[in-house]
Short mmCIF file of C-alpha atoms and ligand atoms in Angstrom, two decimals:
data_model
loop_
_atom_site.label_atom_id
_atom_site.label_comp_id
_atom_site.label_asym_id
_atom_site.label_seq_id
_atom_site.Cartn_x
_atom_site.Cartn_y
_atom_site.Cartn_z
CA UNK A 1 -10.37 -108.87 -114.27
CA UNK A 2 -6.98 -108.84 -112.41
CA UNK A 3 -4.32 -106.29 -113.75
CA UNK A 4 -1.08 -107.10 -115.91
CA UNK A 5 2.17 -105.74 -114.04
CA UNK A 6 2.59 -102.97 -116.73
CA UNK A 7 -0.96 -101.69 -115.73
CA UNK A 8 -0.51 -102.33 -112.13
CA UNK A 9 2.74 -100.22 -112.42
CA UNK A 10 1.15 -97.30 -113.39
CA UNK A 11 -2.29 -97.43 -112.46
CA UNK A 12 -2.25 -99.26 -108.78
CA UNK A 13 -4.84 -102.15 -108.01
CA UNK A 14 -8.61 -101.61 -109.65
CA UNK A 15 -10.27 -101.32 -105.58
CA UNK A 16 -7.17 -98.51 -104.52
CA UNK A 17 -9.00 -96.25 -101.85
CA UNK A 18 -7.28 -93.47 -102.08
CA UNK A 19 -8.11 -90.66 -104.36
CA UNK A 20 -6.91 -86.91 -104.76
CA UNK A 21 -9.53 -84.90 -104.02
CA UNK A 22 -8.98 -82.53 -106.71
CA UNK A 23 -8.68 -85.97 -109.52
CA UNK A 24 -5.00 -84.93 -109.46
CA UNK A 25 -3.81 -87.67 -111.89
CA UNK A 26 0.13 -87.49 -110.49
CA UNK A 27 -0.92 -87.97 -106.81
CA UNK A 28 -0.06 -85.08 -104.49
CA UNK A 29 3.02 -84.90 -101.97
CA UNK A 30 1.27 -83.99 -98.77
CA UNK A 31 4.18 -81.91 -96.85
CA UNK A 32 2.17 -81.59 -93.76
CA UNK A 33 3.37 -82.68 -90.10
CA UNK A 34 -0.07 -82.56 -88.44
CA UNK A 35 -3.54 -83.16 -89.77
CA UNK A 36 -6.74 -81.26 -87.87
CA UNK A 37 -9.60 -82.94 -85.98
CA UNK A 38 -13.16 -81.79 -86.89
CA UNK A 39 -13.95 -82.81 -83.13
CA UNK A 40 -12.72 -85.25 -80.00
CA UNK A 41 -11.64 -88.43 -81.24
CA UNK A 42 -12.53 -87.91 -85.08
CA UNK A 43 -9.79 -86.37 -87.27
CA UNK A 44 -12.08 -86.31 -90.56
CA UNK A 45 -9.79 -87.42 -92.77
CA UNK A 46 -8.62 -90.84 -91.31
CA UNK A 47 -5.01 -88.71 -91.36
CA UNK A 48 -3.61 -87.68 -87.15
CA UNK A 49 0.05 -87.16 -87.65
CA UNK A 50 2.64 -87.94 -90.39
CA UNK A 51 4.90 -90.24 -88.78
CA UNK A 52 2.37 -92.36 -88.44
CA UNK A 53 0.71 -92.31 -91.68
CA UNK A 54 0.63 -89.74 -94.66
CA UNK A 55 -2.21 -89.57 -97.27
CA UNK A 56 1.19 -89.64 -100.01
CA UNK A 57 2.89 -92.66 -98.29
CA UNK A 58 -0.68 -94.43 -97.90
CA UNK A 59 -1.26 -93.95 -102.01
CA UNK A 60 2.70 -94.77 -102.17
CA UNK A 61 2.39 -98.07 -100.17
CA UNK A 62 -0.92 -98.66 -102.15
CA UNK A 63 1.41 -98.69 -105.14
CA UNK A 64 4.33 -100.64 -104.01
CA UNK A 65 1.53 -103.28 -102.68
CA UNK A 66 -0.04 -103.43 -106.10
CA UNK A 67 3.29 -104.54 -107.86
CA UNK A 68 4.33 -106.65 -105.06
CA UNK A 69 1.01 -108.61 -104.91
CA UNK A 70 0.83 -108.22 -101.26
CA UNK A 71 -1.99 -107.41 -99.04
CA UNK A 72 0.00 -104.38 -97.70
CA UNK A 73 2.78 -102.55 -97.94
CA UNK A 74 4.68 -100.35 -94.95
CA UNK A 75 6.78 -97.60 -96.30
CA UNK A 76 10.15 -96.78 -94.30
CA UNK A 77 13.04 -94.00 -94.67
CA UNK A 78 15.55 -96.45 -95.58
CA UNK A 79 15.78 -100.41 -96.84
CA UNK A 80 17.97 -100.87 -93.68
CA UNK A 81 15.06 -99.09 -91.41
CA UNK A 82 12.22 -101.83 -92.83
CA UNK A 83 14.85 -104.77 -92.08
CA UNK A 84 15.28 -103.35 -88.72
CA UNK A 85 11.83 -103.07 -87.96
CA UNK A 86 11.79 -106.80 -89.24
CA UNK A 87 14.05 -107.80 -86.54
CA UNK A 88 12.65 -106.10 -83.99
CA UNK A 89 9.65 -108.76 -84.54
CA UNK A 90 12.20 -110.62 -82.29
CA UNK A 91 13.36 -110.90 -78.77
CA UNK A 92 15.53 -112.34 -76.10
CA UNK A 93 15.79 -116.45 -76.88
CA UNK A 94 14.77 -116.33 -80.22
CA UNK A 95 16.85 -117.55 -82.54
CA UNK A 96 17.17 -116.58 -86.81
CA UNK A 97 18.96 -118.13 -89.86
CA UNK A 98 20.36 -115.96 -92.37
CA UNK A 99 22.06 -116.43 -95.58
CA UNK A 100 25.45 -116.21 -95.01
CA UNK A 101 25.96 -113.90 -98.38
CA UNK A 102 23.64 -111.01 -97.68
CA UNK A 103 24.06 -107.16 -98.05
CA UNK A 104 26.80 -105.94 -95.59
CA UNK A 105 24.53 -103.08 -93.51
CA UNK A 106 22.84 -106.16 -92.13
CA UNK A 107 25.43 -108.15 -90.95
CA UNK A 108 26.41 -104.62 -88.93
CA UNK A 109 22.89 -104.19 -87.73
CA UNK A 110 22.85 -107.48 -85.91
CA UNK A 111 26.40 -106.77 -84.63
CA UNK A 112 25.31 -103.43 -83.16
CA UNK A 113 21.29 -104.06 -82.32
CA UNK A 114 19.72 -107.49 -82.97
CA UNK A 115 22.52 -109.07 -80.87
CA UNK A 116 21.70 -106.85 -78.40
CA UNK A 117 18.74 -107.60 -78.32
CA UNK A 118 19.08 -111.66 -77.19
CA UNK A 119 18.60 -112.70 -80.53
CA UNK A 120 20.87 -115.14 -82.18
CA UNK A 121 21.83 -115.52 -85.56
CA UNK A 122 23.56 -118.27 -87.73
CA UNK A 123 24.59 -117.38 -91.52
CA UNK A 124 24.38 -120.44 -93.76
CA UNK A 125 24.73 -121.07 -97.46
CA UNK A 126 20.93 -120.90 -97.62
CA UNK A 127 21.11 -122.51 -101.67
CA UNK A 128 22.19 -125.30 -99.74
CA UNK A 129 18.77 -126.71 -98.59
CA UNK A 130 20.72 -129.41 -96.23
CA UNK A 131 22.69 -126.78 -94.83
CA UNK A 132 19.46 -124.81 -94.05
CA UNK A 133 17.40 -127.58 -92.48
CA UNK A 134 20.02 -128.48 -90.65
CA UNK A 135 20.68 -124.89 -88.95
CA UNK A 136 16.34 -124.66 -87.81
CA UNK A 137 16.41 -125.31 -84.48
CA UNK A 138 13.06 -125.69 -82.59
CA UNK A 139 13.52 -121.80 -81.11
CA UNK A 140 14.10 -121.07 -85.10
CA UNK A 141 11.59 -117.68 -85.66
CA UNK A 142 12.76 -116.79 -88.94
CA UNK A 143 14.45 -117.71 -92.05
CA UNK A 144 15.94 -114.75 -93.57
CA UNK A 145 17.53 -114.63 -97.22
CA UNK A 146 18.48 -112.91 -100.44
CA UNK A 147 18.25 -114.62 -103.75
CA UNK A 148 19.88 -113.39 -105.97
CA UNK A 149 22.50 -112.98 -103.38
CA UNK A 150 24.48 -109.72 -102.82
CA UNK A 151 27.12 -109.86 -104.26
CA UNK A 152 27.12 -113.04 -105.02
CA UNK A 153 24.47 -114.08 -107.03
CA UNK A 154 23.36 -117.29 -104.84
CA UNK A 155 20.12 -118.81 -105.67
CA UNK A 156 17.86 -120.31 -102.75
CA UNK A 157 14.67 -122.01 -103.50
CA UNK A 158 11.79 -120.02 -102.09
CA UNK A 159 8.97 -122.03 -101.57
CA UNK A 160 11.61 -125.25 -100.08
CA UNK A 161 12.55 -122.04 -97.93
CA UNK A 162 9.36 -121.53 -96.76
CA UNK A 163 8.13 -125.02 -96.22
CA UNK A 164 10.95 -125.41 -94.35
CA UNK A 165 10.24 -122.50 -92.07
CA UNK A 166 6.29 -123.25 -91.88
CA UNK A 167 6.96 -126.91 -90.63
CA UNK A 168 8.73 -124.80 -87.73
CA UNK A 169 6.12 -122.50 -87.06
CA UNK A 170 8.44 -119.52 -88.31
CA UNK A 171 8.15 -116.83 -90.79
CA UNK A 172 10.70 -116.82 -93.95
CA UNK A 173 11.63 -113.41 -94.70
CA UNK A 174 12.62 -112.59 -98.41
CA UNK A 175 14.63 -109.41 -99.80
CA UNK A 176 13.35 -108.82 -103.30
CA UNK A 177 15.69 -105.93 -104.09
CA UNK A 178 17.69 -107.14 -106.73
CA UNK A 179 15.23 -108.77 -109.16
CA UNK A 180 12.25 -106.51 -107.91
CA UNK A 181 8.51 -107.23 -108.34
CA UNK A 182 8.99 -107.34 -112.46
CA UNK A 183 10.26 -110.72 -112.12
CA UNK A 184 10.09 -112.44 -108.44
CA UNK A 185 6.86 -112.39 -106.17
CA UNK A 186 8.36 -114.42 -103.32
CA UNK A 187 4.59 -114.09 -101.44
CA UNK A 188 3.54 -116.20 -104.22
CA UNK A 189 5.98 -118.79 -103.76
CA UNK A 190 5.30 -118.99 -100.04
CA UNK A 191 7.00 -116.01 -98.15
CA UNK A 192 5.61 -114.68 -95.34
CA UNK A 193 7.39 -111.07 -95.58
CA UNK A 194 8.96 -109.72 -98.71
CA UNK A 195 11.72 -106.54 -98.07
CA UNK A 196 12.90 -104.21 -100.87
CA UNK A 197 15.53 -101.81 -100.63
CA UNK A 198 12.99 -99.07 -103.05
CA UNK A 199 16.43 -96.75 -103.24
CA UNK A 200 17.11 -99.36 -105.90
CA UNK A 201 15.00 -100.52 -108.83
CA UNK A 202 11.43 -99.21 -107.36
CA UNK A 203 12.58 -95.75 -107.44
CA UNK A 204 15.13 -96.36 -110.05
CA UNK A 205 16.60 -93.22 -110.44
CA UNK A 206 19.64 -92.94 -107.58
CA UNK A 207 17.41 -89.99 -106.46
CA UNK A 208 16.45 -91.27 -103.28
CA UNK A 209 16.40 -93.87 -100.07
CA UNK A 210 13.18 -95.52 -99.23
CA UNK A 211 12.45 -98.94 -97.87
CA UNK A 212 9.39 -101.51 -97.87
CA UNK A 213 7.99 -104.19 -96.42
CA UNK A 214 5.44 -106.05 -98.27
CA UNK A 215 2.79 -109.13 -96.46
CA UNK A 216 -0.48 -110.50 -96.67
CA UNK A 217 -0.80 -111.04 -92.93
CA UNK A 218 -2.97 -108.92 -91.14
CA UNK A 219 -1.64 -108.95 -87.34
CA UNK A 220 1.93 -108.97 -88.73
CA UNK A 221 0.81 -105.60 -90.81
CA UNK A 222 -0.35 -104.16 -87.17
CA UNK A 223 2.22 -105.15 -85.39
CA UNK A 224 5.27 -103.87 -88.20
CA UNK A 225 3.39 -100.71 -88.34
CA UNK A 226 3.06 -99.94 -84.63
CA UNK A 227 7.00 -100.59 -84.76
CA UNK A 228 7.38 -98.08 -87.30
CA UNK A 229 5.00 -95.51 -85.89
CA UNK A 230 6.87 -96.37 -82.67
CA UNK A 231 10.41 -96.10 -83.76
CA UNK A 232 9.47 -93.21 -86.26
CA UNK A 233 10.98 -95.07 -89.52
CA UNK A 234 8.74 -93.70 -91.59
CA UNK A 235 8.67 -92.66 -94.71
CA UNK A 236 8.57 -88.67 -95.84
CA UNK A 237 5.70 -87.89 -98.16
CA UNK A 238 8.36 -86.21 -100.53
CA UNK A 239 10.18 -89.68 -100.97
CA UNK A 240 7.09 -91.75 -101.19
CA UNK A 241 6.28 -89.19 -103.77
CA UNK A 242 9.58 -90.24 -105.83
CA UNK A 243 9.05 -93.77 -105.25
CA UNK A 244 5.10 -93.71 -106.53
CA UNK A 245 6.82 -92.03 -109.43
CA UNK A 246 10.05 -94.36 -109.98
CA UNK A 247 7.52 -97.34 -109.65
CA UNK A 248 5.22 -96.23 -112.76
CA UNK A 249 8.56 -97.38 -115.30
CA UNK A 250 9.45 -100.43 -113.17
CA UNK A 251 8.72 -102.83 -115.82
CA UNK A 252 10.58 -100.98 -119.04
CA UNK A 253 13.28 -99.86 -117.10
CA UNK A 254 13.59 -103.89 -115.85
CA UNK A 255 13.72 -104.74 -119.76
CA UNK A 256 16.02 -102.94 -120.77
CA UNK A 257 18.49 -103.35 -117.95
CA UNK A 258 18.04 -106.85 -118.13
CA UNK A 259 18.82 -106.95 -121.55
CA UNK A 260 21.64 -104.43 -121.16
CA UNK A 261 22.57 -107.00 -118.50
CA UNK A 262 23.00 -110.05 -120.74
CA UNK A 263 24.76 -108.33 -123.52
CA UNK A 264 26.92 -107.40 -121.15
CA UNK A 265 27.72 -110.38 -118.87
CA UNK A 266 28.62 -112.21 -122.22
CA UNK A 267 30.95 -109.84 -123.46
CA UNK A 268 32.80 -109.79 -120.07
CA UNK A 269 32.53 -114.09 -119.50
CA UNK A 270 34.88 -113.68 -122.81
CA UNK A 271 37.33 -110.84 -122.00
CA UNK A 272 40.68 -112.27 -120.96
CA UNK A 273 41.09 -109.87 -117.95
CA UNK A 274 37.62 -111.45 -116.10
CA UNK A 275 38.10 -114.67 -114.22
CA UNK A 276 34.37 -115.19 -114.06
CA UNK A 277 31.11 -113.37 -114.17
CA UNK A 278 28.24 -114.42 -111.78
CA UNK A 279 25.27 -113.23 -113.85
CA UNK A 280 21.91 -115.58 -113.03
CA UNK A 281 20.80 -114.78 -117.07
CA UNK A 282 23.45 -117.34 -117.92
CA UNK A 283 23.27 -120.87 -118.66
CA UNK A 284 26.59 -121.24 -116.77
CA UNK A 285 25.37 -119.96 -113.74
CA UNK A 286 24.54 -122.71 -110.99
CA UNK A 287 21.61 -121.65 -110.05
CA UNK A 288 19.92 -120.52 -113.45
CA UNK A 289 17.37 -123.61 -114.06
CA UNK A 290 16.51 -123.11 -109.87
CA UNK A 291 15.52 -119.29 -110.79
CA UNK A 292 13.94 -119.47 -113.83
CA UNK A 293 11.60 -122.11 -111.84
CA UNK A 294 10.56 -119.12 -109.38
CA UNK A 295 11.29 -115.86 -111.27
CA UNK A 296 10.39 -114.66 -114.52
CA UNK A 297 13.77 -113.11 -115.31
CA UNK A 298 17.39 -112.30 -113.64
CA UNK A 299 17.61 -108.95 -113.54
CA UNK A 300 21.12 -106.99 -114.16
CA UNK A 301 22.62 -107.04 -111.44
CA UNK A 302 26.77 -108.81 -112.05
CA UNK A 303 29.41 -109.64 -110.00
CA UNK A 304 32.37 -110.61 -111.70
CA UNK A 305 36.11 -111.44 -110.34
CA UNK A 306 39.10 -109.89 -112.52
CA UNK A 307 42.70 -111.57 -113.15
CA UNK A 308 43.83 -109.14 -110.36
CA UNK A 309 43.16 -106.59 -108.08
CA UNK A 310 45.32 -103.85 -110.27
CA UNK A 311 42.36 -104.78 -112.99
CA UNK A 312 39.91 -104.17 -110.96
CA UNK A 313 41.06 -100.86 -109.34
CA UNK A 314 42.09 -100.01 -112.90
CA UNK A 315 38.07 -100.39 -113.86
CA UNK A 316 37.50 -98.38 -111.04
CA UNK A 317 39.23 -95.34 -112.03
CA UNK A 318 39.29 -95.09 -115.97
CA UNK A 319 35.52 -96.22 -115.84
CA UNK A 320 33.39 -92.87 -117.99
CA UNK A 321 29.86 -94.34 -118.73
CA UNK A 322 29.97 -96.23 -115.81
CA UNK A 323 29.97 -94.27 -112.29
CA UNK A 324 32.53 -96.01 -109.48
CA UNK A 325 30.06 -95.58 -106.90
CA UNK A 326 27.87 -97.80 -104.28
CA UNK A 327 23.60 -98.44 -104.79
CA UNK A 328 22.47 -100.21 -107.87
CA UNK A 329 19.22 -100.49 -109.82
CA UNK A 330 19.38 -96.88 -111.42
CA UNK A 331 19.19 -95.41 -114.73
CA UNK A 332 22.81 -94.74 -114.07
CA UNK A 333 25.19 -97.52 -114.69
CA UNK A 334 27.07 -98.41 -111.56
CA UNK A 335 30.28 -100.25 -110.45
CA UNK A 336 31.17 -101.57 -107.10
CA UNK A 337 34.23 -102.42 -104.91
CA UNK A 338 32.11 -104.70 -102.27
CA UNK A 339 35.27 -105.19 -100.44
CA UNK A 340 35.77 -101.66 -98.91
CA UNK A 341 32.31 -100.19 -100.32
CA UNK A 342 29.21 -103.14 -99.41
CA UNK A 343 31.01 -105.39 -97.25
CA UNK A 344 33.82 -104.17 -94.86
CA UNK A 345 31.24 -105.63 -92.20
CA UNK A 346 31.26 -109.09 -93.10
CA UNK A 347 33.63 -111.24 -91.31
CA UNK A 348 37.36 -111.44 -92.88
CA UNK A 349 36.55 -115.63 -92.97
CA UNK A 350 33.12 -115.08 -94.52
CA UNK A 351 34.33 -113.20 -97.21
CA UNK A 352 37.45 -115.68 -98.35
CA UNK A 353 35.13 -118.04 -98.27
CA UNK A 354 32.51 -116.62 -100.31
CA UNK A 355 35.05 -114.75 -102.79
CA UNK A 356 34.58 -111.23 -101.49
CA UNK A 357 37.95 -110.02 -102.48
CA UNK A 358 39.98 -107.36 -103.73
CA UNK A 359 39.47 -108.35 -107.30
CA UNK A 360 35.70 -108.74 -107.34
CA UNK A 361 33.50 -105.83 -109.03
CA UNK A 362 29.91 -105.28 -109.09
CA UNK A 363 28.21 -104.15 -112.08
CA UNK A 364 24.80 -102.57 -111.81
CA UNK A 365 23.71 -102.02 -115.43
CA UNK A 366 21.91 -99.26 -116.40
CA UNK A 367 20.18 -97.91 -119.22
CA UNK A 368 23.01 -95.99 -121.37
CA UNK A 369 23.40 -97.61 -124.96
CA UNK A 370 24.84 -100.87 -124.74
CA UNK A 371 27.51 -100.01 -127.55
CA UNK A 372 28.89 -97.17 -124.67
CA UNK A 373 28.75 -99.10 -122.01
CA UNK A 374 30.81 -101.80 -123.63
CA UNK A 375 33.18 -99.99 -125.14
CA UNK A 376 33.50 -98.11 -121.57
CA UNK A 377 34.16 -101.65 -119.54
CA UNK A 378 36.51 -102.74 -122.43
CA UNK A 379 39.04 -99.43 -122.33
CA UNK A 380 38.85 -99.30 -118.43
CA UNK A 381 39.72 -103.19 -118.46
CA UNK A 382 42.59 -103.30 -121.14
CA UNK A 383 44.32 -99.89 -119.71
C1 PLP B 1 20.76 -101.41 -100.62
C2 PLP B 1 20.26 -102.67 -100.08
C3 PLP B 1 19.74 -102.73 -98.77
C4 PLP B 1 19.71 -101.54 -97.86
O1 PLP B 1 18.84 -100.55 -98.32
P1 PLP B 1 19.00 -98.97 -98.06
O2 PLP B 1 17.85 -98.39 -98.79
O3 PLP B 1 20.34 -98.57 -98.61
O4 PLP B 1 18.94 -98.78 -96.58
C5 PLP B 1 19.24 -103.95 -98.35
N1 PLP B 1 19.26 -105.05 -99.14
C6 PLP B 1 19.78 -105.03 -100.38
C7 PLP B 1 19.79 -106.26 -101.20
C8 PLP B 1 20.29 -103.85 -100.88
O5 PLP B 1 20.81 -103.82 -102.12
#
């Protein structure tokens, strides 16, 4: 009998190999560089050295893979060190489309490495299935999207996504950070590789920076895992140890902060100082009936655009519950400025066009009382 999510959260899959040896029921955090060898070319353990694997991260990636329903999971230091390591799949000639609204770090990393590298890159509107078919060329390797989008809430359909990128022979890449495994499995819908960003909702406590990617494939797993080992983007046993423990209240913490979320988003599509809210949870937003079809929920995760930018700065500053600060998916209510904060890297004509501007916010709700949190937006938006 297969798992429900909850269980799966806490307990891992039913066939996890790895077990404590004392029965420890919180699994151990291995601090240990090097592991010793009982004799020439047999370590004992299955364990040589941590960079390339950890008996915490292994149990930690174990975990992450069991939420995720993926075959495997590959535990890195940071969500921009796994989406690296996803690039460097890549080389000279190849050729990648992206979603033209995506989280800012990557935008830099292909202006600073994948470039580099030979590879080229176009950004589309990736909701736009037209405009996505139309950028695969035949030296197309990869799709590569967000959905929701960062920061703004775009919706692309999944398994047209991956269809698409099949019928080319290339691999579509999906970041799952924002609505997490509680309520998008983009394997399921066809995705080859699925990315999270576990400083976010996996860990869920703005406590630490850890990255994943999650696949079914098994030469892909040994080839992304040689590039780790290689590069040394590996994840420490303490972190994985923080993650393994964020992951166990996934699903309540989700709930809640989803329903935070939609309390929320409606109170602010009302207030006269918001120009509009992108929030996926409501019936207003395009792409609502298009996620619902391949998600179970939306998350709570908002962007919203104020009647000015002296509003929004305003919000920043007199903000109490809320922290002005960067990251999102925390117990800790967040709020944004992706201009200067997320996005200075995106090109200046990207982010007119998608509405990046000095009066946008992003809201990542949290899991104060939704009476304070209101009350908090409402003083810091009125002045
Ligand atoms: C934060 C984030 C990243 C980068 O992850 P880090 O852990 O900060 O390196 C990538 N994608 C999305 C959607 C993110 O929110």
């Amino acid at each position: 009998m297969s798992r429900e999510f909850e269980t799966r959260c806490i307990h891992g899959r039913e066939d996890t190999g790895l077990n404590d040896r004392f029965r420890a029921v919180s699994f151990p955090i291995y601090q240990t560089a090097t592991f010793s060898h009982i004799e020439t070319g047999h370590n004992g353990s299955g364990f040589d050295y941590t960079r390339e694997s950890n008996p915490t991260r292994t149990h930690t990636e174990e975990a992450v893979a069991a939420v995720e329903s993926a075959k495997y999971a590959i535990g890195f230091s940071s969500g921009m060190a796994a989406i690296s390591c996803f690039f460097e799949l890549f080389g000279r000639g190849d050729h990648i489309v992206c979603s033209e609204d995506l989280y800012g770090g990557v935008f830099r990393l292909h202006r600073l490495v994948t470039e580099k590298n030979g590879i080229e890159i176009t950004y589309v509107d990736t909701s736009d299935l037209n405009e996505l078919s139309a950028a695969v060329r035949p030296e197309t390797k990869a799709i590569y999207l967000e959905t929701p989008t960062n920061p703004m809430m775009h919706i692309t359909d999944i398994r047209k996504a991956a269809e698409l990128a099949h019928k080319n022979g290339a691999l579509l890449a999906v970041d799952n950070t924002f609505l997490s495994p509680r309520y998008q499995n983009p394997l399921k819908l066809g995705a080859d590789i699925v990315i999270h960003s576990a400083s976010k909702f996996l860990s869920g406590h703005n406590d630490t920076v850890a990255g994943f990617i999650c696949l079914n494939d098994d030469r892909l797993n040994d080839g992304l895992r040689l590039l780790a080992k290689t590069t040394g983007a590996s994840l420490s046993p303490f972190d994985s140890f923080l993650v393994e423990r964020g992951i166990k209240t996934l699903a309540v913490r989700m709930e809640r902060q989803q329903e935070n979320a939609l309390a929320l988003a409606e109170l602010l599509s009302l207030h006269p100082r918001v120009k509009d809210v992108c929030y996926v949870g409501l019936k207003s937003h395009k792409g609502y009936d298009l996620n619902l079809s391949q998600a179970s929920g939306f998350g709570s995760m908002i962007s919203l655009h104020t009647d000015s930018p002296e509003t929004a700065l305003r919000v920043l500053h007199k903000v109490k519950v809320f922290t002005f600060a960067e990251s999102l998916g925390g117990t800790e209510s967040l709020v944004t400025y992706p201009l200067i904060q997320t996005h200075p890297d995106v090109p200046q004509e990207l982010k007119e066009r998608l509405g990046i501007d000095d009066t946008l916010l992003r809201i990542s709700v949290g899991l104060e009382s939704i009476n304070d949190l209101i009350s908090d937006i409402t003083q810091a938006l009125e002045g």
